XYZ file of C-alpha atoms in Angstrom:
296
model
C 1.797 -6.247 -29.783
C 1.434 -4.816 -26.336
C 0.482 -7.179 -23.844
C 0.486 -5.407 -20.804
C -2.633 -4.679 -18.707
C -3.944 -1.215 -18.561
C -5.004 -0.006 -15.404
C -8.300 0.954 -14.257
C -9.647 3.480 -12.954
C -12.238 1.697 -11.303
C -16.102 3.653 -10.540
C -17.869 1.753 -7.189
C -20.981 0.943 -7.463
C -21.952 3.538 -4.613
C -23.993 6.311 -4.706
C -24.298 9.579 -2.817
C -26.351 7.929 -0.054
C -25.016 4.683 -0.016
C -22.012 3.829 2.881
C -20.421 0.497 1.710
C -20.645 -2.194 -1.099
C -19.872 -6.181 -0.235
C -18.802 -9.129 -2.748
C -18.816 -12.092 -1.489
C -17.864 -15.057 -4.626
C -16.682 -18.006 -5.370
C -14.563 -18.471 -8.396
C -12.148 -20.641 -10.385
C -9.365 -17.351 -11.290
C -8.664 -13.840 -11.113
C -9.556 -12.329 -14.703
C -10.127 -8.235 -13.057
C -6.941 -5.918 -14.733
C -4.689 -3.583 -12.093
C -7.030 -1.259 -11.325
C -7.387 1.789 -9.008
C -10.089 3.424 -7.020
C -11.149 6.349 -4.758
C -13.187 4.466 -1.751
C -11.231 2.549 0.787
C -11.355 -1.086 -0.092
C -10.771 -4.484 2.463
C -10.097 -7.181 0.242
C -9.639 -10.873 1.441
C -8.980 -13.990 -0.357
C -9.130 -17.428 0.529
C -7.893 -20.872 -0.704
C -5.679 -19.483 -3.565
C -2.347 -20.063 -2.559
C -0.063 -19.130 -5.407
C -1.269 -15.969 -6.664
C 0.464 -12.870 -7.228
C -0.729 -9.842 -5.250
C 0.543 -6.478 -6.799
C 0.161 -3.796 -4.451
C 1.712 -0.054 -5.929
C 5.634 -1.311 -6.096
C 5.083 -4.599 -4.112
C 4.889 -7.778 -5.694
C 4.081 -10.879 -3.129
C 2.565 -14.802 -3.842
C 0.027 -15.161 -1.044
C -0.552 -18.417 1.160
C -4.223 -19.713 1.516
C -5.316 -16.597 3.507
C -4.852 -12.773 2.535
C -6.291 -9.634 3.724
C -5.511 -6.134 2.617
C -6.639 -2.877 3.483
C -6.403 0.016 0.803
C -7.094 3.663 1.803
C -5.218 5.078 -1.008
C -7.405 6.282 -4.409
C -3.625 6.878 -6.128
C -2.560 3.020 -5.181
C -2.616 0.642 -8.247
C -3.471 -2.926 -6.722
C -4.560 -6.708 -8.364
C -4.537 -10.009 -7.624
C -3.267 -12.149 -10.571
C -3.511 -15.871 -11.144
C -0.055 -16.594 -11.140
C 0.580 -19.946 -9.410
C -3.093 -20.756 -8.643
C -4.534 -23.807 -9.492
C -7.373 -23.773 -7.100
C -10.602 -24.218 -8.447
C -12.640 -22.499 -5.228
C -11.149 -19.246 -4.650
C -13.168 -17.351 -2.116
C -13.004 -13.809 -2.429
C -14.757 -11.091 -0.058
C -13.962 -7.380 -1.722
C -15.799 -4.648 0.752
C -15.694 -1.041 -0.720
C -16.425 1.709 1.290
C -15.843 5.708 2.170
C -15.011 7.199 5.396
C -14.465 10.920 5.588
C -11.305 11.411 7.920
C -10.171 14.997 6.321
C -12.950 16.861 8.429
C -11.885 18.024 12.396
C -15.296 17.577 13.449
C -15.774 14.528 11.910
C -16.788 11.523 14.176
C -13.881 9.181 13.361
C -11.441 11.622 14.169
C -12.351 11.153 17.916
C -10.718 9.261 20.213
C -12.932 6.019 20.528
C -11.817 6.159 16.227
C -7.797 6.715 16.961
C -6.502 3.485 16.083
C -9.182 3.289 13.325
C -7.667 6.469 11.741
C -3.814 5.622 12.640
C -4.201 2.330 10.651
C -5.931 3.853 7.398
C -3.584 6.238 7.683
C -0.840 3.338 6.988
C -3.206 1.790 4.743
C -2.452 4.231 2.051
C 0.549 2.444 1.260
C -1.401 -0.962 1.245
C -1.190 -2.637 4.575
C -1.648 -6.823 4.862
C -3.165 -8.249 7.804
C -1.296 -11.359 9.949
C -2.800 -14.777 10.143
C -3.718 -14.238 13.395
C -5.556 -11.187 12.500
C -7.406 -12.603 10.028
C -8.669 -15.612 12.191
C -9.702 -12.929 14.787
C -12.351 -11.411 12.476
C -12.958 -14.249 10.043
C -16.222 -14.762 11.137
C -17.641 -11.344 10.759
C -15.554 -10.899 7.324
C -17.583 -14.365 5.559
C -21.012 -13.594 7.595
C -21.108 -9.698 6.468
C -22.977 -10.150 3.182
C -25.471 -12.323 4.910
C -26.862 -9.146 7.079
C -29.640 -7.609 5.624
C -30.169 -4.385 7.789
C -27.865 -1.606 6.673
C -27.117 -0.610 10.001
C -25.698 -4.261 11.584
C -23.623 -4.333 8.753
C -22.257 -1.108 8.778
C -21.627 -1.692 12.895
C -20.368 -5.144 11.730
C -17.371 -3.590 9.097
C -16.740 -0.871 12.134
C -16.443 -3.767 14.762
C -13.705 -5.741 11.855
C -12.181 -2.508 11.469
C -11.103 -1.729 14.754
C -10.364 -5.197 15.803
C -7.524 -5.242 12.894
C -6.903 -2.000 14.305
C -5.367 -3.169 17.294
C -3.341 -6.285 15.928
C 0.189 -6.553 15.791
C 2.086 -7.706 12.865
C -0.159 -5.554 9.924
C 2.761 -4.370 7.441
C 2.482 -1.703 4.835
C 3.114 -2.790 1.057
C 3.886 0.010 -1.103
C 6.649 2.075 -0.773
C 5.580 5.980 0.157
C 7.034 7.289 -2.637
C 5.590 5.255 -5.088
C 2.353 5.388 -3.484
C 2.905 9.481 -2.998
C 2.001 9.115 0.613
C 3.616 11.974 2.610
C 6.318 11.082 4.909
C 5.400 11.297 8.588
C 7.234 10.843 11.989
C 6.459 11.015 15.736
C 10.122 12.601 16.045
C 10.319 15.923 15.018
C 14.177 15.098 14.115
C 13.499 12.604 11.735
C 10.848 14.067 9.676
C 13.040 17.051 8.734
C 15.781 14.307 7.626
C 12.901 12.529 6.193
C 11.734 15.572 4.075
C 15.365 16.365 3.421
C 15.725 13.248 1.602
C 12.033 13.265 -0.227
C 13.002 17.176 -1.713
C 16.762 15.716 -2.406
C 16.530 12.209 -2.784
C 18.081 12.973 -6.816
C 21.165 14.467 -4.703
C 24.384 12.964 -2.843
C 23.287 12.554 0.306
C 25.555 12.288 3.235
C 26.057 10.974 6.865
C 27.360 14.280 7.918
C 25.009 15.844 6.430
C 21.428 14.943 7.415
C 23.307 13.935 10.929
C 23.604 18.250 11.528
C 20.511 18.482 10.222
C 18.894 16.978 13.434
C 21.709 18.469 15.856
C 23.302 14.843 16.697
C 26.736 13.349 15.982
C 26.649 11.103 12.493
C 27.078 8.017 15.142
C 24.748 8.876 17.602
C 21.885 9.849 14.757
C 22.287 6.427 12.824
C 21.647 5.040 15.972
C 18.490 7.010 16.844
C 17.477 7.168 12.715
C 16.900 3.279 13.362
C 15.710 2.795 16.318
C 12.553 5.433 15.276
C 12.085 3.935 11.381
C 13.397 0.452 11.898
C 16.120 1.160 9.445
C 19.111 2.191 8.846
C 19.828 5.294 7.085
C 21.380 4.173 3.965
C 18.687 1.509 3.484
C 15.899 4.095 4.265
C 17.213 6.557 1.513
C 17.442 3.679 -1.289
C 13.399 2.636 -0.323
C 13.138 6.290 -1.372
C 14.745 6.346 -4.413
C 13.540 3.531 -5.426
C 9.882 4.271 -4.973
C 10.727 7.423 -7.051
C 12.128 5.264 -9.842
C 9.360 2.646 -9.882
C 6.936 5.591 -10.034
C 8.850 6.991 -12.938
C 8.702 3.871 -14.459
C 5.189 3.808 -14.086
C 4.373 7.362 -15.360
C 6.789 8.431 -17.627
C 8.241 7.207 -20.870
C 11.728 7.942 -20.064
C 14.688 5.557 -20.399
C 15.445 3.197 -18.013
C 19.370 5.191 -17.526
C 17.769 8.126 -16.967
C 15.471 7.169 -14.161
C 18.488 5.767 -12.910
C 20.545 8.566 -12.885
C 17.880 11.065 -11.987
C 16.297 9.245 -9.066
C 20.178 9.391 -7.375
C 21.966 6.238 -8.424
C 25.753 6.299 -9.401
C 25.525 3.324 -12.052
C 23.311 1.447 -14.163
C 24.573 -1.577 -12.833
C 23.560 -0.810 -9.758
C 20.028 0.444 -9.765
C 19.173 -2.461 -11.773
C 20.657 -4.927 -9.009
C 19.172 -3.024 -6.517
C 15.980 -2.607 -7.992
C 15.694 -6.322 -8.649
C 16.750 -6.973 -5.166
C 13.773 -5.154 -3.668
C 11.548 -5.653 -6.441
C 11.885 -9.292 -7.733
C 11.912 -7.765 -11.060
C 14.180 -5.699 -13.470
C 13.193 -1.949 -13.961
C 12.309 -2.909 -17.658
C 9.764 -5.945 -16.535
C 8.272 -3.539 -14.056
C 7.327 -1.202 -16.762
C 5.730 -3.750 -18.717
C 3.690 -4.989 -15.801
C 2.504 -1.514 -15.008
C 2.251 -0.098 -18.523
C -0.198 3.087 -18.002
C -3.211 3.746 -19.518
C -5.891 5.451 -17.874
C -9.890 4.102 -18.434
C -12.608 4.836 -16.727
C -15.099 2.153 -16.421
């Protein structure tokens, strides 16, 4: 029998009018499946050290506080029981849609830029710091206690924007698994960047993508890393692997032929590499993240 969670595709309970929905509960374990969802969703959890939070291809056990931001409706995410033997979990789940895709929209000015630049990264998942959540802890456990639409709504904004300027918020899911689109302030490294995303199935070498940007091989693995904060060869197996996982995820093909299709040499060596990044083999991943679409 097949034990593996389906995942949700999860309706909010908002309608046409409505600009944000707040859950603030207490509870004794996480019993929702892996689930997706087309409004941007800030979820934080308190005092349940141990669980498992699954965001796209990332797999982490949080400490006592966690806060993620998801701006992704592609991005499957859960928070599973795990190691959690608290009996007071406290869990605040604020759902909500902001329309950045129009030019003249409001939150595509410039009192909004950070606002934007961070949902932006928060279609890959992105987890807050500790010190970020402290900051706007107090606004996140009083928000379900205002009653006038409009303070809360100016209260989320005010939360936003303050996590908007931390330091130390890291995205989750790899891009390709998420199917973010690559971006780059250097014009250089988004056409190696695309390179790799339209060949990442291909050998790909130094030489190679180094001519592509118009720089010696040394002198562009120098400048590759000091723009993506990694190296080159590390870069293009985040890639492939994202590819892989979301193979995994959406197709039923073997586990070789992901390998070999996705741009790995061996078996041997996806599956070490893949467990390396993953904390799982490509065959456990499947079964966590076996696919079946519901809508609920």
């Amino acid at each position: 029998m097949n034990t593996t969670p389906a995942i949700l595709h999860e309706i909010a309970p908002l309608d046409e009018h409505d600009f944000m929905y707040v859950a603030d509960r207490h509870k004794k374990e996480f019993t929702y499946p892996i689930h997706c969802h087309d409004i941007f969703e800030l979820n934080f959890v308190e005092n349940a050290e141990g669980c498992r939070r699954v965001v796209g291809d990332s797999s982490e056990v949080i400490g006592p506080f966690d806060l993620v931001l998801i701006s992704s409706p592609d991005l499957e995410h859960v928070w599973e029981q795990h190691e959690c033997h608290s009996d007071d979990i406290h869990e605040i789940t604020i759902q909500f849609l902001i329309d950045f895709t129009s030019e003249n929209s409001i939150y595509r000015t410039n009192p909004f830029n950070s606002i934007y630049k961070m949902f932006q990264r928060a279609q890959n998942g992105l987890v807050f710091p500790l010190q970020a959540i402290m900051k706007v802890y107090p606004m996140l456990t009083g928000l379900s206690q205002i009653q006038e639409g409009f303070y809360a709504v100016r209260e989320l904004m005010t939360i936003l924007y303050e996590l908007s300027k931390c330091d130390g918020a890291r995205e989750l899911s790899s891009s390709a698994f998420a199917k973010v689109n690559v971006e780059s302030d250097s014009r250089r490294v988004l056409k190696v960047k695309n390179f790799i995303e339209n060949h990442y199935m291909d050998e790909l070498r130094l030489q190679q993508l180094s001519d592509l940007a118009g720089m010696t091989p040394s002198a562009f693995s120098r400048f590759f890393k000091l723009r993506t904060g990694k190296n080159l060869n590390e870069y293009i197996v985040d890639v492939r692997l994202g590819h892989a996982a979301r193979r995994l995820v959406d197709t039923t093909a073997s586990v070789a032929e992901v390998c070999y299709c996705c741009g790995f040499n061996t078996l041997s060596n996806f599956n070490r590499l893949f467990r390396k990044r993953k904390g799982c083999s490509p065959t456990e991943f499947r079964e966590k993240y076996y696919k079946t679409k519901i809508i609920v």
